[in-house]
Short mmCIF file of C-alpha atoms in Angstrom, two decimals:
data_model
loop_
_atom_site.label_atom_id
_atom_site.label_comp_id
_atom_site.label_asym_id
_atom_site.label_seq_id
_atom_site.Cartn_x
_atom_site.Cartn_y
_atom_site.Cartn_z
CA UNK A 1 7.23 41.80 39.54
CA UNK A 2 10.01 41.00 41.97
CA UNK A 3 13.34 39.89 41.03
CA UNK A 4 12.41 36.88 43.40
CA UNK A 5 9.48 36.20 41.89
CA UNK A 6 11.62 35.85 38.36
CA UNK A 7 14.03 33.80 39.91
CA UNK A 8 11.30 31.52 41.61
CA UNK A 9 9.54 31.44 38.04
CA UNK A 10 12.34 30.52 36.22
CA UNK A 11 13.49 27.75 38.59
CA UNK A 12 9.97 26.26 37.44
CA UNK A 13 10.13 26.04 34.11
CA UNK A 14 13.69 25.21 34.17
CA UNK A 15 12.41 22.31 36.10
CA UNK A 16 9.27 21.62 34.14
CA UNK A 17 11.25 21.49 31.20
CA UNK A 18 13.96 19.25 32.63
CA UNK A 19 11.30 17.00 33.75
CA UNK A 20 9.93 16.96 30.86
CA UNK A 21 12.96 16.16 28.91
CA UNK A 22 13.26 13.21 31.73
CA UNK A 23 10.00 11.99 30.78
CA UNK A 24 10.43 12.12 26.88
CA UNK A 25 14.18 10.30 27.15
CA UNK A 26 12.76 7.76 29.37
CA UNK A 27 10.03 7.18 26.89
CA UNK A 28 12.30 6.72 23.78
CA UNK A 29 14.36 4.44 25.59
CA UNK A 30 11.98 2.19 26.63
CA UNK A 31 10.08 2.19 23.26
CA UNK A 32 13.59 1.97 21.49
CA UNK A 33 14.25 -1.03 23.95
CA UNK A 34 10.63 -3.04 23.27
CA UNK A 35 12.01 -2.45 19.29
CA UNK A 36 14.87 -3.94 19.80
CA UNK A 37 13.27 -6.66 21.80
CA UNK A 38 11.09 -7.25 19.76
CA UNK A 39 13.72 -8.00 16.95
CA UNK A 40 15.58 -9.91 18.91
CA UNK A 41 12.69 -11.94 19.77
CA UNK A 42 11.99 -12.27 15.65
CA UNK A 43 15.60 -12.98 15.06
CA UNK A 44 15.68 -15.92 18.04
CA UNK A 45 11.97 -17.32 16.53
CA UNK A 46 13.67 -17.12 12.74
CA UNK A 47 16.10 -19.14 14.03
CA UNK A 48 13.99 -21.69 15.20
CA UNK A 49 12.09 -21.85 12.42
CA UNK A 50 15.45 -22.35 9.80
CA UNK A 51 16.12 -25.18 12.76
CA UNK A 52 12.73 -26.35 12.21
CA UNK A 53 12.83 -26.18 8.17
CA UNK A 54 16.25 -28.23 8.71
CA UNK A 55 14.47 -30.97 10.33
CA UNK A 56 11.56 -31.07 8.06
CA UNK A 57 13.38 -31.71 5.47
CA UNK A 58 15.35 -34.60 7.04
CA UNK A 59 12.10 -35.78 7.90
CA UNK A 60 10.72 -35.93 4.30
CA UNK A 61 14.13 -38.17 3.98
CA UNK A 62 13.29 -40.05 6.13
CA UNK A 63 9.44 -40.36 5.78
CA UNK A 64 10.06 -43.97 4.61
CA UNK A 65 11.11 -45.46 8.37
CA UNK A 66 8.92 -42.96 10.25
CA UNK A 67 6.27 -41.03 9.10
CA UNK A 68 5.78 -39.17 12.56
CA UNK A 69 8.61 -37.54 11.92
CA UNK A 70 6.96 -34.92 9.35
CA UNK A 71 3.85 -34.04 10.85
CA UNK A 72 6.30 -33.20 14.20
CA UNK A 73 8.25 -30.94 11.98
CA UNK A 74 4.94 -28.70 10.59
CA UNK A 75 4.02 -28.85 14.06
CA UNK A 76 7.15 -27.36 15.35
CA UNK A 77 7.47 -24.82 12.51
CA UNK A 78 3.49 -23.68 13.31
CA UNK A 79 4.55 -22.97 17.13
CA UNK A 80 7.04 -20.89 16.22
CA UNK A 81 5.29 -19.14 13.54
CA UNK A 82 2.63 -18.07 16.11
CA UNK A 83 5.06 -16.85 18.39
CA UNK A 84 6.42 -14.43 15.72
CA UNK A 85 3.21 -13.52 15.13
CA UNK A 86 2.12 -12.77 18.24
CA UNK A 87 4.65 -10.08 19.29
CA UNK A 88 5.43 -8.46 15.97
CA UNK A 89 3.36 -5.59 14.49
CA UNK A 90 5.96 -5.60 11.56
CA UNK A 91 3.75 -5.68 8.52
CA UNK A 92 6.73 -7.32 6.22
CA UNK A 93 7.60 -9.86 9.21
CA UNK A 94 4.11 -10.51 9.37
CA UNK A 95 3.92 -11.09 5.52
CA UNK A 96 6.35 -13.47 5.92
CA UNK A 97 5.11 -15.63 8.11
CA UNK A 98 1.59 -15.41 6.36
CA UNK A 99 3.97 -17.12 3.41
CA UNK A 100 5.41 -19.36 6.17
CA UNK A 101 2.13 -20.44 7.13
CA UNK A 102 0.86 -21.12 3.80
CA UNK A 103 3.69 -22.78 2.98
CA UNK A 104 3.50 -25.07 5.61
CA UNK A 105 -0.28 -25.76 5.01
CA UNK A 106 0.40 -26.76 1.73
CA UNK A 107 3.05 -29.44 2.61
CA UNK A 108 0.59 -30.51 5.27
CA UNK A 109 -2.26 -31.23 2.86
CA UNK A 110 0.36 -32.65 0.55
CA UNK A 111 1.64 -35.12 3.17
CA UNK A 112 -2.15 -35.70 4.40
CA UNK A 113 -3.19 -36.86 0.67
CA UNK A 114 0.02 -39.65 0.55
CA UNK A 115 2.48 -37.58 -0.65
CA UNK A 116 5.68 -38.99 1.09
CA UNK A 117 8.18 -36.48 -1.09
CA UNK A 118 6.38 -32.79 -1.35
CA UNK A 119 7.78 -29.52 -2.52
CA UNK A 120 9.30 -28.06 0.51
CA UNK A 121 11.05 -25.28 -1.67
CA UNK A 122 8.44 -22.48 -0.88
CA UNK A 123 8.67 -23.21 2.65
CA UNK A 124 12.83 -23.07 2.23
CA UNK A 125 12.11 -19.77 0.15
CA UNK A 126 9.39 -18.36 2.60
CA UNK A 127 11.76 -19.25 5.63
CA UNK A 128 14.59 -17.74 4.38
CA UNK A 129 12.21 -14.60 3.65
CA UNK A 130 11.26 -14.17 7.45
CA UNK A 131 14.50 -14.87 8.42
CA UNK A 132 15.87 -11.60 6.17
CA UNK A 133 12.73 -9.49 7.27
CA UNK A 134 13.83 -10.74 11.01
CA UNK A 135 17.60 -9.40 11.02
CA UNK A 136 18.03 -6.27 12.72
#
């Protein structure tokens, strides 16, 4: 074989394997980048949901001088939990908001049956859950 032939050879894989190494670094930088958007999504969501939780429970304060105000809240916290769900494949962020959910059903049914004042600690402890499963 000719020393040209070699040389032209060479030049080819060197340039496979550079594209190649293009292709894989490209790759782990965009999956590393839907990760971390992804998280930052969860973290943003969490938030919403602590925001949510907050309100909920001024609403059960307040559940006297409107009533309104509690079914909003569950409704709020519900939106966000499907969000979260929706774009995470996480299985302990998803666990979480499974608890979230349930959580949230329960006060529902609670408030639903006449219960002005329910439990809202599992929904406190299932909130703060997601929200430590969330942080990056």
């Amino acid at each position: 074989m000719s020393a040209s032939r070699v040389r032209h050879r060479g030049r080819r894989t060197a340039i496979a394997a550079a594209t190649a190494a293009v292709a894989l670094t490209v790759g782990l930088t965009t999956t590393g980048c839907d990760a971390v958007n992804k998280a930052l999504d969860c973290v943003a969501t969490a938030d919403a949901i602590a925001d949510s939780v907050t309100d909920l429970q001024q609403a059960v304060e307040n559940a006297a001088n409107d009533p309104t105000q509690l079914d909003e809240s569950l409704t709020s916290i519900e939106k966000n939990l499907d969000k979260i769900g929706d774009r995470t494949d996480d299985t302990d962020v998803n666990k979480a908001v499974d608890d979230l959910r349930e959580a949230v059903t329960n006060v529902r049914t609670a408030v639903d049956g006449g219960d002005t004042t329910p439990d809202l600690s599992p929904v406190t402890d299932a909130a703060g859950e997601l929200t430590k499963v969330c942080t990056p």
